[in-house]
mmCIF file with all atom_site columns, C-alpha atoms in Angstrom:
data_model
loop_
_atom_site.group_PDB
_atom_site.id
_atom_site.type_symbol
_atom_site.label_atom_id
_atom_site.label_alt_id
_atom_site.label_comp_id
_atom_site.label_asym_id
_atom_site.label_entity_id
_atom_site.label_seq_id
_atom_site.pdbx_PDB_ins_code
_atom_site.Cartn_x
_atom_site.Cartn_y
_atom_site.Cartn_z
_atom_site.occupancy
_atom_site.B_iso_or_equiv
_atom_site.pdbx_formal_charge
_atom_site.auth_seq_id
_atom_site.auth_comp_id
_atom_site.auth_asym_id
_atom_site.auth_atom_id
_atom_site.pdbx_PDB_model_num
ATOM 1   C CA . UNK A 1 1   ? 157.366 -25.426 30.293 1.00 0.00 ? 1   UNK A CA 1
ATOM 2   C CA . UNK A 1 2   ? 156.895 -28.388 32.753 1.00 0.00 ? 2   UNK A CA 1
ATOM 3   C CA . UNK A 1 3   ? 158.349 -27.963 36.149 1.00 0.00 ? 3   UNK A CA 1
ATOM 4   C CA . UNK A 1 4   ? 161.240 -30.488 36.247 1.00 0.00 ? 4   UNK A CA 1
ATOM 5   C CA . UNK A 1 5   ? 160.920 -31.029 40.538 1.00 0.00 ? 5   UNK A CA 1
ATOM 6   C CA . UNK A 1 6   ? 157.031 -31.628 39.730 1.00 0.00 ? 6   UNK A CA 1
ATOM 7   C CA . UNK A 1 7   ? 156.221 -35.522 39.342 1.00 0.00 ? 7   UNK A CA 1
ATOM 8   C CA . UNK A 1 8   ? 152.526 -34.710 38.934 1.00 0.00 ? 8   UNK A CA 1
ATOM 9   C CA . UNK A 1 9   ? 153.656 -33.081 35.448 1.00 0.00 ? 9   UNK A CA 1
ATOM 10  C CA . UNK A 1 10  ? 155.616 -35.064 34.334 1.00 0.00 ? 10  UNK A CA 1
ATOM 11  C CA . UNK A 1 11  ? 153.236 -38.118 34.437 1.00 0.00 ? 11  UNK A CA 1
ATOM 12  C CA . UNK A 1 12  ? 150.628 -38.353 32.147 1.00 0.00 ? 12  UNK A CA 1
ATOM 13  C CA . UNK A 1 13  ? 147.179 -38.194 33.467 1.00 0.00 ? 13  UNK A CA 1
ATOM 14  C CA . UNK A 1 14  ? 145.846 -41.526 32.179 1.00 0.00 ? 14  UNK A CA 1
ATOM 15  C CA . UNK A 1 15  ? 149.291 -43.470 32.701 1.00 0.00 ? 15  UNK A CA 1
ATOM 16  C CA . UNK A 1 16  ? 148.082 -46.392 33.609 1.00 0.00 ? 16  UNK A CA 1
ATOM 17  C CA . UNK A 1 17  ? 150.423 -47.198 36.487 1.00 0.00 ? 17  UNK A CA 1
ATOM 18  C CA . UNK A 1 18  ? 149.314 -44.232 38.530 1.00 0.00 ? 18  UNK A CA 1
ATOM 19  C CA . UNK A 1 19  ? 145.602 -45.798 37.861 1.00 0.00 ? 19  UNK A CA 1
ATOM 20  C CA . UNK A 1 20  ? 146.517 -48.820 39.156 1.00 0.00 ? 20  UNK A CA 1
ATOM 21  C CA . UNK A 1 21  ? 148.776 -48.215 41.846 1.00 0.00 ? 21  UNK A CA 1
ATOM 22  C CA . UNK A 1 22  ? 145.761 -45.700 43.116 1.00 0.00 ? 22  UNK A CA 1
ATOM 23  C CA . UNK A 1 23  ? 143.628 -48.488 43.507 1.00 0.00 ? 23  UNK A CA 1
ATOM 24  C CA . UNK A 1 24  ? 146.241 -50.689 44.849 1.00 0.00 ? 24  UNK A CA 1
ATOM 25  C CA . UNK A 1 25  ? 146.450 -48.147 47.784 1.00 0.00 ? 25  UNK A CA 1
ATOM 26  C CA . UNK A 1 26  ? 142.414 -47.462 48.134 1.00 0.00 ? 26  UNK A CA 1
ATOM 27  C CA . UNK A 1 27  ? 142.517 -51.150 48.888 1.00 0.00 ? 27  UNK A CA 1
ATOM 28  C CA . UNK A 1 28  ? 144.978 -52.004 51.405 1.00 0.00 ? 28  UNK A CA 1
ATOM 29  C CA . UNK A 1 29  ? 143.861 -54.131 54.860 1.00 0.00 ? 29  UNK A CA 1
ATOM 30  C CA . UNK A 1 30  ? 146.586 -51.757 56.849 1.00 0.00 ? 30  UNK A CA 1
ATOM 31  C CA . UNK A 1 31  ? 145.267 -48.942 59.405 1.00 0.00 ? 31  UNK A CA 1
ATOM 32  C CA . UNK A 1 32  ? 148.575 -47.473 58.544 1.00 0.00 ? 32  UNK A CA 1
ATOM 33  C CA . UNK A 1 33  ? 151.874 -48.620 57.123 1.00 0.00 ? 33  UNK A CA 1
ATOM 34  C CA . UNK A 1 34  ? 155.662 -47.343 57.177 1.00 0.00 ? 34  UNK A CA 1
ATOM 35  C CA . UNK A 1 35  ? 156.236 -45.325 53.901 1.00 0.00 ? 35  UNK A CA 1
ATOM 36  C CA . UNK A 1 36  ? 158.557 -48.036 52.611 1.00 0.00 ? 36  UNK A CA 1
ATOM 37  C CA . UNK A 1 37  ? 156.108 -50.551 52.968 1.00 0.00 ? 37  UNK A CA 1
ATOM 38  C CA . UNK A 1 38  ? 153.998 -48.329 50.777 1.00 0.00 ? 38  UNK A CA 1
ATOM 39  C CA . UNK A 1 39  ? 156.613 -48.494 48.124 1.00 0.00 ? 39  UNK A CA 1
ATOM 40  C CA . UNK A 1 40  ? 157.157 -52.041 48.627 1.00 0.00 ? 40  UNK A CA 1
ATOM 41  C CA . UNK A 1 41  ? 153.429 -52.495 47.332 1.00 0.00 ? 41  UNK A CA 1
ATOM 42  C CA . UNK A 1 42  ? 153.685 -49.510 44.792 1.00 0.00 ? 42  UNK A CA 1
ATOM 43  C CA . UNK A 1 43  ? 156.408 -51.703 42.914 1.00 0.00 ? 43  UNK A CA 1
ATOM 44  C CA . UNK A 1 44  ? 154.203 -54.255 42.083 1.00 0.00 ? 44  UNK A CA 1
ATOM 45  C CA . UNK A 1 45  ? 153.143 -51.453 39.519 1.00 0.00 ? 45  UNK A CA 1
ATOM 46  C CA . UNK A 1 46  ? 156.311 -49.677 38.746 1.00 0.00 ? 46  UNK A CA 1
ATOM 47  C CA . UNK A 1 47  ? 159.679 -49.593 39.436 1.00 0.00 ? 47  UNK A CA 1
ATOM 48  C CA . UNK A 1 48  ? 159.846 -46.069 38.348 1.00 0.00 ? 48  UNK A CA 1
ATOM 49  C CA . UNK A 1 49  ? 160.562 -43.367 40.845 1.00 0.00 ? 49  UNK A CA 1
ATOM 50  C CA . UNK A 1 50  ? 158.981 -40.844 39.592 1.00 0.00 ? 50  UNK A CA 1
ATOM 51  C CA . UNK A 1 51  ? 155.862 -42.840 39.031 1.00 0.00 ? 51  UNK A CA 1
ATOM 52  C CA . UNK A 1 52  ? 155.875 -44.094 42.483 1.00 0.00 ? 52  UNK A CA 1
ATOM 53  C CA . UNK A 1 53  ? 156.123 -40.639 44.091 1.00 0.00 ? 53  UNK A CA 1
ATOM 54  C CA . UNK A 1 54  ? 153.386 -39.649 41.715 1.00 0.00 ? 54  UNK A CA 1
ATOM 55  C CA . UNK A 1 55  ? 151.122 -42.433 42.820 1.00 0.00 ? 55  UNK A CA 1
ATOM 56  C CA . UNK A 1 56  ? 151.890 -41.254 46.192 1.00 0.00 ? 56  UNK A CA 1
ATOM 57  C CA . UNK A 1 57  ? 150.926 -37.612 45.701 1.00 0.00 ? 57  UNK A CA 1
ATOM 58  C CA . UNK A 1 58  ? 147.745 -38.353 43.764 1.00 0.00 ? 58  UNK A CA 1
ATOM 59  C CA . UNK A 1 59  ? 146.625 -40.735 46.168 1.00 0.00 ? 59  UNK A CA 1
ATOM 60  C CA . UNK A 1 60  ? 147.262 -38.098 48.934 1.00 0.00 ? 60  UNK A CA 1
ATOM 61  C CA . UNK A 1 61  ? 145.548 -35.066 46.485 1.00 0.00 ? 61  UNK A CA 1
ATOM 62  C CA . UNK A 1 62  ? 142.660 -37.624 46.303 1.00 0.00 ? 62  UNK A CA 1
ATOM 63  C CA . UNK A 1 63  ? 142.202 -38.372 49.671 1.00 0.00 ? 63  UNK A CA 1
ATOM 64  C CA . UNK A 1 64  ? 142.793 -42.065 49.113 1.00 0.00 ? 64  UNK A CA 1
ATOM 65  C CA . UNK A 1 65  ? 145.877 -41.901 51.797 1.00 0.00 ? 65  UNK A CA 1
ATOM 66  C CA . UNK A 1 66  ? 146.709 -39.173 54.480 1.00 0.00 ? 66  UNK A CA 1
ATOM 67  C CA . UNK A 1 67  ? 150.965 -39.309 54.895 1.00 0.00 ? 67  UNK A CA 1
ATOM 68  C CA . UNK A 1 68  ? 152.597 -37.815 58.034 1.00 0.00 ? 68  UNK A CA 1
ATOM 69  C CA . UNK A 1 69  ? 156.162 -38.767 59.557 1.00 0.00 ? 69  UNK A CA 1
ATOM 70  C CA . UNK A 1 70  ? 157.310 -41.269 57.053 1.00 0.00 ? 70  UNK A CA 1
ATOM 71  C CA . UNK A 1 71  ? 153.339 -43.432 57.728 1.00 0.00 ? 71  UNK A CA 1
ATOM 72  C CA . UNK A 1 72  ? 150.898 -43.816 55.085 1.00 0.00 ? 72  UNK A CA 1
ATOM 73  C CA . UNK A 1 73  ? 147.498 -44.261 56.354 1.00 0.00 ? 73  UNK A CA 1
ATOM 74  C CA . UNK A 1 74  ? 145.179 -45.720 53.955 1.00 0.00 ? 74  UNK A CA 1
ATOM 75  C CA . UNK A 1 75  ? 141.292 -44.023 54.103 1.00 0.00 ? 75  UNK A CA 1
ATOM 76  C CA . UNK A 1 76  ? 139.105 -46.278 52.205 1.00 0.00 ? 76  UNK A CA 1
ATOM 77  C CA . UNK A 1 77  ? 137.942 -49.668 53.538 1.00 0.00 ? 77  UNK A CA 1
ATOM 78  C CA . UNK A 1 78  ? 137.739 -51.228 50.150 1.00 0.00 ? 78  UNK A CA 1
ATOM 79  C CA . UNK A 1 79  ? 139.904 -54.200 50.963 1.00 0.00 ? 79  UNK A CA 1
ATOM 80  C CA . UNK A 1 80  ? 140.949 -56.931 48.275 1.00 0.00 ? 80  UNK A CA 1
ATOM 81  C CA . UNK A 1 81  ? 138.043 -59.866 48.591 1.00 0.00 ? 81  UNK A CA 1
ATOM 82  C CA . UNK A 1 82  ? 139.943 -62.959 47.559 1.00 0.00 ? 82  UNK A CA 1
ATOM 83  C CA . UNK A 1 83  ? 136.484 -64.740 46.372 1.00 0.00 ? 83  UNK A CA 1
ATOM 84  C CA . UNK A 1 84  ? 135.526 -61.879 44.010 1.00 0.00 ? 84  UNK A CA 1
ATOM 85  C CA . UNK A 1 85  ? 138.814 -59.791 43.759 1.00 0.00 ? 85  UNK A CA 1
ATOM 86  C CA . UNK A 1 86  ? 141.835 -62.087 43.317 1.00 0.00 ? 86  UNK A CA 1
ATOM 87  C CA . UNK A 1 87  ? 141.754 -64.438 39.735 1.00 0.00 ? 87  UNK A CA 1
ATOM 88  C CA . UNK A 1 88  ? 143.951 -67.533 40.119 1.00 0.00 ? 88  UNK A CA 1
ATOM 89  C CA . UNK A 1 89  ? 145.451 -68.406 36.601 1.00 0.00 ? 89  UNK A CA 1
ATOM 90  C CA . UNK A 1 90  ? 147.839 -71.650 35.947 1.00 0.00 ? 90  UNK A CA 1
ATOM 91  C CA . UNK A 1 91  ? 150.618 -71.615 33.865 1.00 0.00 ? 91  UNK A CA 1
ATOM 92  C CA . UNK A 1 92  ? 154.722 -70.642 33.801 1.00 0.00 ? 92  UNK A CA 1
ATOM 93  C CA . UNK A 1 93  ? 155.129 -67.385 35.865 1.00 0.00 ? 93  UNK A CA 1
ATOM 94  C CA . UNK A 1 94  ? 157.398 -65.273 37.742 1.00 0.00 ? 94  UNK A CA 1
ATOM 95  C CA . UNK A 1 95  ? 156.316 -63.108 41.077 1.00 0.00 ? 95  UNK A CA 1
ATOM 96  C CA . UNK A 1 96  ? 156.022 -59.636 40.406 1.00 0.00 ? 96  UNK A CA 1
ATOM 97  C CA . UNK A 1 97  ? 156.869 -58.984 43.697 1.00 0.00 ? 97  UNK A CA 1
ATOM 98  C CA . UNK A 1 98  ? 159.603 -61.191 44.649 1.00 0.00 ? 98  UNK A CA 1
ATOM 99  C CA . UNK A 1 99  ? 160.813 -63.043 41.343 1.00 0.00 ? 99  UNK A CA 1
ATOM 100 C CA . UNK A 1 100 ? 159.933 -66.617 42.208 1.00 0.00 ? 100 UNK A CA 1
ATOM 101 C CA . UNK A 1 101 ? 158.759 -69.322 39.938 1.00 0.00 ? 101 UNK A CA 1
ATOM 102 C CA . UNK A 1 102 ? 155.422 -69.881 40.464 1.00 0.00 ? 102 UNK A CA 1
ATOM 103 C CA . UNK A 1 103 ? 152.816 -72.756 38.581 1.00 0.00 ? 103 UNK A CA 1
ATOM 104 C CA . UNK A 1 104 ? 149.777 -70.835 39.889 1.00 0.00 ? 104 UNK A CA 1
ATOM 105 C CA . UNK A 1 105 ? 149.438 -67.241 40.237 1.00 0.00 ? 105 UNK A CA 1
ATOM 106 C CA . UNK A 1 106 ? 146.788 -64.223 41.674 1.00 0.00 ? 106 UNK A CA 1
ATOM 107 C CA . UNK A 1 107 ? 145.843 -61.857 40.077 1.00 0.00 ? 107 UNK A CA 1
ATOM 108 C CA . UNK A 1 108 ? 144.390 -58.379 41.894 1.00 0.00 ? 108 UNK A CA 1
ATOM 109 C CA . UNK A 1 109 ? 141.430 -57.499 39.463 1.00 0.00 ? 109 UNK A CA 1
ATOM 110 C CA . UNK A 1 110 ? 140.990 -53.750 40.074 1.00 0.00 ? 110 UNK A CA 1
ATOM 111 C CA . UNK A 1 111 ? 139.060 -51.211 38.333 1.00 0.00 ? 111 UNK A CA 1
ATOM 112 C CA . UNK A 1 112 ? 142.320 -50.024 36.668 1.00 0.00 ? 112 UNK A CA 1
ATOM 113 C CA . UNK A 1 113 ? 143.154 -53.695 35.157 1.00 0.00 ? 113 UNK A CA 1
ATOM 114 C CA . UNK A 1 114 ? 144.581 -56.591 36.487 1.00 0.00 ? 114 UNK A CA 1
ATOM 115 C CA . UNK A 1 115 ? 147.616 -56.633 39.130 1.00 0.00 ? 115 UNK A CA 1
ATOM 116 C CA . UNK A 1 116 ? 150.408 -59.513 38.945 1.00 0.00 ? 116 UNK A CA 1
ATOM 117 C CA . UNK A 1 117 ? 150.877 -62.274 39.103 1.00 0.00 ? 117 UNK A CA 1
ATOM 118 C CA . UNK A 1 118 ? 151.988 -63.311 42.875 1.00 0.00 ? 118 UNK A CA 1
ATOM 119 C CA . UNK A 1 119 ? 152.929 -66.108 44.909 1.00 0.00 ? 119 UNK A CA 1
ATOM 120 C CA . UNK A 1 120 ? 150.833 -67.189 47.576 1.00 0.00 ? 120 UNK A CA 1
ATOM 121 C CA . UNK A 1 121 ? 152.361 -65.385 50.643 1.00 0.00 ? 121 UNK A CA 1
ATOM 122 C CA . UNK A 1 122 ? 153.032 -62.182 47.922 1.00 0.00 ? 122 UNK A CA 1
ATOM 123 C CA . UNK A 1 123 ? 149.576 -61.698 47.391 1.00 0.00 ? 123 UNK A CA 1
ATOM 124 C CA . UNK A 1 124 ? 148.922 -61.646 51.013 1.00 0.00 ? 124 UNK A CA 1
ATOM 125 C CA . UNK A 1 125 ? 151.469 -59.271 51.519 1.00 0.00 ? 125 UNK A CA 1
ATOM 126 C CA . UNK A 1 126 ? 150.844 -56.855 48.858 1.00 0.00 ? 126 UNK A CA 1
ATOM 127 C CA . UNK A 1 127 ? 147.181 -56.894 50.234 1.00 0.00 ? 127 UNK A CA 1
ATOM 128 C CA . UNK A 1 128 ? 147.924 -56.073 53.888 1.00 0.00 ? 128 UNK A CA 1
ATOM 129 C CA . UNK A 1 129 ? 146.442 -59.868 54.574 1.00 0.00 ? 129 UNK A CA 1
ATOM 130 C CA . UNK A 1 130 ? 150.023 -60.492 56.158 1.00 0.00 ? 130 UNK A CA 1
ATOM 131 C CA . UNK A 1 131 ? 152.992 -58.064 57.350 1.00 0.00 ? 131 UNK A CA 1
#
């Protein structure tokens, strides 16, 4: 039987929010960030917290993150290229970070599959681009 307190068991390996919220975090422009900032970009994937804590723990099993006194320091220095990484599509949306209208949105394309859409100043954010 599954251990209930265990969010890496009770996630499926190949969900792919964990996937994607991985790579979110192995491609962050922060040196570090404040553990709710790190949420705050998780959900863009999921608003789930079990999934979000799991995303966390993989990413720190992985070495994609180190976490010590409520700071997440991201490892890699694979940021988010906005030429190659970020697909602009036009059409009716809404933010997935912060709910607004939007005509245009950006798309993160990440190994795991595509990330959005966001507003202008979201996708900055979510990248670590802005604070």
């Amino acid at each position: 039987m599954p251990n209930e307190g265990d969010p890496l068991e009770d996630i499926e390996i190949d969900d792919d929010r964990v996937e994607r919220g991985l790579a979110l975090l192995a491609r962050l422009e922060h040196e570090q960030l404040p553990l709710p900032d790190a949420v705050d970009r998780i959900e863009t994937v999921t608003s789930d917290p079990t999934v979000t804590r799991t995303i966390l723990d993989r990413a720190e099993l992985h070495g994609i993150i180190e976490r010590e006194d409520g700071i997440v320091r991201p490892k890699s220095r694979q940021y988010v290229r906005f030429e190659r990484d970020v697909i602009t599509k036009e059409g009716d949306f809404s933010c997935r970070r912060c709910g607004s209208g939007l005509k245009t949105g950006y798309f993160i394309d990440l190994e795991a599959g595509e990330l959005g859409p966001f507003g202008s100043s979201c996708i900055r954010k979510v990248t670590g681009r802005d604070d």
